[in-house]
Tab-separated table of C-alpha atoms in Angstrom:
chain	number	residue	atom	x	y	z
G	1	UNK	CA	-16.833	0.367	76.034
G	2	UNK	CA	-14.865	-2.154	73.969
G	3	UNK	CA	-13.764	-5.229	75.904
G	4	UNK	CA	-10.324	-5.708	74.370
G	5	UNK	CA	-7.240	-5.570	76.531
G	6	UNK	CA	-5.413	-2.293	76.008
G	7	UNK	CA	-8.268	-0.590	74.102
G	8	UNK	CA	-9.273	2.580	75.932
G	9	UNK	CA	-12.834	3.668	76.615
G	10	UNK	CA	-12.963	6.479	74.035
G	11	UNK	CA	-12.558	3.922	71.218
G	12	UNK	CA	-15.334	3.031	68.758
G	13	UNK	CA	-16.202	-0.085	66.770
G	14	UNK	CA	-18.855	-1.055	64.207
G	15	UNK	CA	-20.308	-4.314	62.917
G	16	UNK	CA	-22.048	-4.708	59.568
G	17	UNK	CA	-24.067	-7.616	58.235
G	18	UNK	CA	-24.325	-7.535	54.416
G	19	UNK	CA	-27.427	-8.445	52.462
G	20	UNK	CA	-27.047	-11.364	49.984
G	21	UNK	CA	-26.396	-9.118	46.964
G	22	UNK	CA	-23.683	-7.171	48.790
G	23	UNK	CA	-22.053	-10.350	50.089
G	24	UNK	CA	-21.950	-11.910	46.606
G	25	UNK	CA	-21.105	-8.965	44.359
G	26	UNK	CA	-19.790	-5.898	46.222
G	27	UNK	CA	-16.865	-4.935	48.404
G	28	UNK	CA	-17.930	-4.428	52.018
G	29	UNK	CA	-16.550	-4.073	55.522
G	30	UNK	CA	-17.971	-6.372	58.249
G	31	UNK	CA	-15.987	-4.817	61.130
G	32	UNK	CA	-14.016	-1.685	61.787
G	33	UNK	CA	-13.190	0.913	64.356
G	34	UNK	CA	-11.253	3.867	65.684
G	35	UNK	CA	-9.012	2.734	68.526
G	36	UNK	CA	-7.094	4.558	71.240
G	37	UNK	CA	-4.777	2.051	72.914
G	38	UNK	CA	-2.208	1.875	75.662
G	39	UNK	CA	0.897	-0.298	75.760
G	40	UNK	CA	-1.108	-3.379	76.742
G	41	UNK	CA	-2.869	-3.643	73.387
G	42	UNK	CA	-2.124	-6.835	71.481
G	43	UNK	CA	-3.986	-9.035	69.022
G	44	UNK	CA	-3.031	-12.469	67.679
G	45	UNK	CA	-4.939	-14.666	65.187
G	46	UNK	CA	-4.303	-17.850	63.271
G	47	UNK	CA	-6.897	-17.191	60.576
G	48	UNK	CA	-9.918	-15.026	59.769
G	49	UNK	CA	-11.539	-14.975	56.323
G	50	UNK	CA	-11.175	-11.221	55.741
G	51	UNK	CA	-8.552	-8.707	54.702
G	52	UNK	CA	-7.591	-5.760	56.882
G	53	UNK	CA	-6.339	-2.210	56.549
G	54	UNK	CA	-4.949	-0.285	59.518
G	55	UNK	CA	-3.985	3.407	59.465
G	56	UNK	CA	-1.677	4.454	62.275
G	57	UNK	CA	-2.610	8.013	63.278
G	58	UNK	CA	-0.183	8.358	66.197
G	59	UNK	CA	2.154	6.132	68.146
G	60	UNK	CA	3.521	2.890	66.707
G	61	UNK	CA	2.165	-0.575	65.941
G	62	UNK	CA	4.427	-3.614	65.540
G	63	UNK	CA	3.254	-6.379	63.200
G	64	UNK	CA	4.424	-9.985	62.925
G	65	UNK	CA	3.366	-11.451	59.588
G	66	UNK	CA	4.719	-14.027	57.134
G	67	UNK	CA	7.920	-14.513	59.158
G	68	UNK	CA	8.700	-10.773	59.307
G	69	UNK	CA	8.414	-8.201	62.087
G	70	UNK	CA	7.888	-4.557	61.127
G	71	UNK	CA	6.858	-1.424	63.012
G	72	UNK	CA	4.431	1.064	61.483
G	73	UNK	CA	4.561	4.662	62.672
G	74	UNK	CA	2.220	7.626	62.304
G	75	UNK	CA	0.931	8.042	58.747
G	76	UNK	CA	1.663	4.483	57.654
G	77	UNK	CA	-0.803	1.825	56.449
G	78	UNK	CA	-0.805	-1.889	57.248
G	79	UNK	CA	-2.422	-4.325	54.806
G	80	UNK	CA	-3.074	-7.917	55.876
G	81	UNK	CA	-4.621	-11.051	54.437
G	82	UNK	CA	-6.037	-12.265	57.725
G	83	UNK	CA	-6.317	-15.861	56.520
G	84	UNK	CA	-2.609	-16.072	57.344
G	85	UNK	CA	-1.374	-16.085	60.967
G	86	UNK	CA	-0.647	-12.592	62.229
G	87	UNK	CA	0.023	-10.666	65.403
G	88	UNK	CA	0.224	-6.959	66.097
G	89	UNK	CA	0.683	-4.928	69.262
G	90	UNK	CA	1.222	-1.388	70.507
G	91	UNK	CA	4.873	-0.356	70.636
G	92	UNK	CA	4.181	2.006	73.519
G	93	UNK	CA	1.336	4.046	75.002
G	94	UNK	CA	-0.923	6.476	73.133
G	95	UNK	CA	-1.484	4.418	69.998
G	96	UNK	CA	-4.305	5.760	67.864
G	97	UNK	CA	-5.392	3.885	64.752
G	98	UNK	CA	-8.259	3.469	62.350
G	99	UNK	CA	-8.915	0.004	60.980
G	100	UNK	CA	-11.416	-2.068	59.051
G	101	UNK	CA	-11.786	-5.551	57.669
G	102	UNK	CA	-13.021	-5.882	54.115
G	103	UNK	CA	-14.405	-8.630	51.913
G	104	UNK	CA	-15.688	-9.040	48.369
G	105	UNK	CA	-15.386	-11.629	45.633
G	106	UNK	CA	-12.033	-10.220	44.398
G	107	UNK	CA	-10.743	-8.781	47.663
G	108	UNK	CA	-8.281	-11.581	48.418
G	109	UNK	CA	-6.828	-11.438	44.906
G	110	UNK	CA	-6.442	-7.654	45.159
G	111	UNK	CA	-4.803	-7.953	48.574
G	112	UNK	CA	-2.385	-10.656	47.422
G	113	UNK	CA	-1.362	-8.519	44.441
G	114	UNK	CA	-0.703	-5.501	46.659
G	115	UNK	CA	1.214	-7.551	49.224
G	116	UNK	CA	3.422	-8.954	46.465
G	117	UNK	CA	4.049	-5.472	45.091
G	118	UNK	CA	4.824	-3.540	48.263
G	119	UNK	CA	4.646	-5.685	51.383
G	120	UNK	CA	2.361	-5.374	54.389
G	121	UNK	CA	3.585	-1.991	55.706
G	122	UNK	CA	3.198	0.937	53.329
G	123	UNK	CA	5.297	3.999	54.090
G	124	UNK	CA	3.651	7.378	54.537
G	125	UNK	CA	5.977	8.704	51.825
G	126	UNK	CA	4.259	6.404	49.337
G	127	UNK	CA	0.726	7.532	50.167
G	128	UNK	CA	-1.408	10.144	48.464
G	129	UNK	CA	-4.127	12.230	50.206
G	130	UNK	CA	-6.958	10.413	48.405
G	131	UNK	CA	-6.024	7.174	50.181
G	132	UNK	CA	-6.638	8.625	53.632
G	133	UNK	CA	-9.812	10.297	52.349
G	134	UNK	CA	-11.170	6.914	51.180
G	135	UNK	CA	-10.407	5.320	54.543
G	136	UNK	CA	-12.120	8.192	56.346
G	137	UNK	CA	-15.218	7.937	54.142
G	138	UNK	CA	-15.430	4.164	54.633
G	139	UNK	CA	-15.430	4.507	58.417
G	140	UNK	CA	-17.932	7.363	58.289
G	141	UNK	CA	-20.301	5.340	56.104
G	142	UNK	CA	-20.254	2.281	58.334
G	143	UNK	CA	-20.734	4.421	61.430
G	144	UNK	CA	-24.274	5.063	60.169
G	145	UNK	CA	-27.196	2.828	61.155
G	146	UNK	CA	-27.870	1.872	57.529
G	147	UNK	CA	-24.802	2.548	55.367
G	148	UNK	CA	-25.229	2.538	51.593
G	149	UNK	CA	-23.562	-0.704	50.454
G	150	UNK	CA	-23.056	0.580	46.908
G	151	UNK	CA	-21.327	3.801	47.983
G	152	UNK	CA	-19.185	1.887	50.489
G	153	UNK	CA	-18.207	-0.606	47.790
G	154	UNK	CA	-17.115	2.241	45.497
G	155	UNK	CA	-14.856	3.701	48.202
G	156	UNK	CA	-13.362	0.299	49.048
G	157	UNK	CA	-12.668	-0.434	45.387
G	158	UNK	CA	-11.226	3.050	44.877
G	159	UNK	CA	-8.958	2.580	47.900
G	160	UNK	CA	-7.548	-0.674	46.512
G	161	UNK	CA	-7.093	0.911	43.091
G	162	UNK	CA	-5.224	3.877	44.602
G	163	UNK	CA	-2.918	1.546	46.526
G	164	UNK	CA	-2.231	-0.370	43.311
G	165	UNK	CA	-1.512	2.852	41.391
G	166	UNK	CA	0.766	4.105	44.171
G	167	UNK	CA	2.675	0.836	44.033
G	168	UNK	CA	3.101	1.050	40.258
G	169	UNK	CA	4.440	4.597	40.529
G	170	UNK	CA	7.219	3.596	42.900
G	171	UNK	CA	10.758	3.745	41.565
G	172	UNK	CA	11.417	0.507	39.721
G	173	UNK	CA	14.362	-1.679	40.655
G	174	UNK	CA	17.081	-2.575	38.158
G	175	UNK	CA	15.614	-6.080	38.015
G	176	UNK	CA	12.141	-4.746	37.165
G	177	UNK	CA	13.603	-2.452	34.521
G	178	UNK	CA	15.560	-5.282	32.904
G	179	UNK	CA	12.449	-7.471	32.731
G	180	UNK	CA	10.349	-4.560	31.483
G	181	UNK	CA	12.929	-4.120	28.710
G	182	UNK	CA	12.263	-7.686	27.514
G	183	UNK	CA	8.503	-7.075	27.531
G	184	UNK	CA	8.991	-3.948	25.412
G	185	UNK	CA	11.225	-5.939	23.076
G	186	UNK	CA	8.477	-8.519	22.584
G	187	UNK	CA	5.912	-5.831	21.795
G	188	UNK	CA	8.257	-4.257	19.252
G	189	UNK	CA	9.198	-7.523	17.517
G	190	UNK	CA	5.901	-9.399	17.197
G	191	UNK	CA	6.719	-10.480	13.651
G	192	UNK	CA	9.791	-12.405	14.837
G	193	UNK	CA	8.887	-16.068	15.220
G	194	UNK	CA	11.920	-17.177	17.225
G	195	UNK	CA	11.686	-15.060	20.395
G	196	UNK	CA	12.707	-17.789	22.830
G	197	UNK	CA	12.864	-17.837	26.620
G	198	UNK	CA	16.648	-18.206	26.306
G	199	UNK	CA	16.937	-15.016	24.228
G	200	UNK	CA	14.775	-13.021	26.671
G	201	UNK	CA	16.547	-14.308	29.792
G	202	UNK	CA	19.943	-13.504	28.281
G	203	UNK	CA	18.701	-10.026	27.385
G	204	UNK	CA	17.727	-9.490	31.045
G	205	UNK	CA	21.012	-10.991	32.264
G	206	UNK	CA	19.225	-13.638	34.321
G	207	UNK	CA	19.075	-17.407	34.480
G	208	UNK	CA	16.170	-18.885	32.535
G	209	UNK	CA	14.426	-20.159	35.678
G	210	UNK	CA	14.802	-16.901	37.629
G	211	UNK	CA	13.724	-14.791	34.655
G	212	UNK	CA	10.608	-16.908	34.152
G	213	UNK	CA	9.671	-16.636	37.834
G	214	UNK	CA	10.229	-12.885	38.109
G	215	UNK	CA	8.477	-12.116	34.805
G	216	UNK	CA	5.386	-13.968	36.022
G	217	UNK	CA	5.483	-12.109	39.352
G	218	UNK	CA	5.522	-8.733	37.595
G	219	UNK	CA	3.129	-9.374	34.691
G	220	UNK	CA	0.991	-12.249	35.990
G	221	UNK	CA	1.775	-14.264	32.843
G	222	UNK	CA	4.634	-16.360	31.535
G	223	UNK	CA	6.687	-14.679	28.770
G	224	UNK	CA	5.125	-17.092	26.260
G	225	UNK	CA	1.577	-16.149	27.308
G	226	UNK	CA	2.497	-12.468	27.375
G	227	UNK	CA	3.850	-12.647	23.826
G	228	UNK	CA	0.765	-14.499	22.628
G	229	UNK	CA	-1.485	-11.891	24.282
G	230	UNK	CA	0.387	-9.075	22.533
G	231	UNK	CA	0.177	-10.862	19.174
G	232	UNK	CA	-3.556	-11.377	19.540
G	233	UNK	CA	-4.048	-7.754	20.594
G	234	UNK	CA	-2.138	-6.606	17.506
G	235	UNK	CA	-4.186	-8.908	15.266
G	236	UNK	CA	-7.464	-7.556	16.658
G	237	UNK	CA	-6.375	-4.011	15.895
G	238	UNK	CA	-5.367	-4.888	12.329
G	239	UNK	CA	-8.570	-6.855	11.724
G	240	UNK	CA	-10.716	-3.859	12.639
G	241	UNK	CA	-8.630	-1.019	11.218
G	242	UNK	CA	-7.094	-2.384	7.978
G	243	UNK	CA	-8.091	-4.355	4.902
G	244	UNK	CA	-5.125	-6.739	5.168
G	245	UNK	CA	-5.962	-10.384	4.554
G	246	UNK	CA	-6.185	-12.891	7.405
G	247	UNK	CA	-2.952	-14.496	6.213
G	248	UNK	CA	-1.113	-11.147	6.069
G	249	UNK	CA	-2.284	-10.193	9.555
G	250	UNK	CA	-1.251	-13.541	11.008
G	251	UNK	CA	2.242	-13.226	9.535
G	252	UNK	CA	2.641	-9.581	10.608
G	253	UNK	CA	1.696	-10.516	14.183
G	254	UNK	CA	4.194	-13.375	14.360
G	255	UNK	CA	2.068	-16.480	13.817
G	256	UNK	CA	3.917	-19.192	11.914
G	257	UNK	CA	1.027	-19.930	9.521
G	258	UNK	CA	-2.676	-19.058	9.008
G	259	UNK	CA	-3.859	-22.268	10.694
G	260	UNK	CA	-1.904	-21.479	13.854
G	261	UNK	CA	-3.266	-17.918	13.846
G	262	UNK	CA	-6.886	-19.016	13.382
G	263	UNK	CA	-6.609	-21.708	16.072
G	264	UNK	CA	-5.036	-19.341	18.653
G	265	UNK	CA	-7.513	-16.554	17.809
G	266	UNK	CA	-10.541	-18.825	18.127
G	267	UNK	CA	-9.299	-20.165	21.464
G	268	UNK	CA	-8.987	-16.602	22.767
G	269	UNK	CA	-12.228	-15.115	21.410
G	270	UNK	CA	-14.505	-18.034	20.457
G	271	UNK	CA	-14.518	-16.521	16.960
G	272	UNK	CA	-12.441	-16.931	13.829
G	273	UNK	CA	-10.527	-13.816	12.701
G	274	UNK	CA	-13.019	-13.438	9.829
G	275	UNK	CA	-16.003	-13.574	12.222
G	276	UNK	CA	-14.315	-11.088	14.573
G	277	UNK	CA	-13.681	-8.641	11.719
G	278	UNK	CA	-17.317	-8.812	10.586
G	279	UNK	CA	-18.636	-8.507	14.147
G	280	UNK	CA	-16.714	-5.320	14.988
G	281	UNK	CA	-17.040	-3.581	11.644
């Protein structure tokens, strides 16, 4: 029997202690369970160094997180970075849910990305069957006396990847589309040397400050860094697939002069363009 208020006696819970390799290099779940709760169930925390996924199978669960209150119904998923204060509670009797905490050296970064993309309650309409299958397999694995840490890590990583893919496939807002248009413009005009922040912001119809902030939220880079990344990617392709000179490649990819191209390329790859060409040919 689980000694949590509101958790009924047919509930289950597991605990897992990772070995050093798993703790340092794999995704893993230290706690999880299958809960059947009545209306008294409630949990409140200030901080716990894990992330959490909850699947609501029936009933409703209300979550207070980051200044917002949302209710998740049957078929929905809750994603939390438990280092931040949070509270959730049954919104009535007969709540059934599956849940697990997860850790790993990139788990917080993954969770933060997903929270920024789609919030902490993910609608059942956004989910695909493979997501529930991964959650089911994770709980089944950890229900064993000695779960395989490598197989569990694969399912946890796959689950996060599926959530990220699902988020990307959502219908994009007009704001996202306008910023995506500027990114496509940069990729199609690499040889132009005067692609300024002002030009891009005006193209998106946004103030310079707001455009810069939203572009970084979507792409994880400033427009300047994004443009430089695209120019370097183009130069790497030309270095390995053409016989153009270093100077010609630098100019075609938008670098103002060969010295600027060589300096930026070396900073990115620890090689000169000439060394890179010889290495990959």
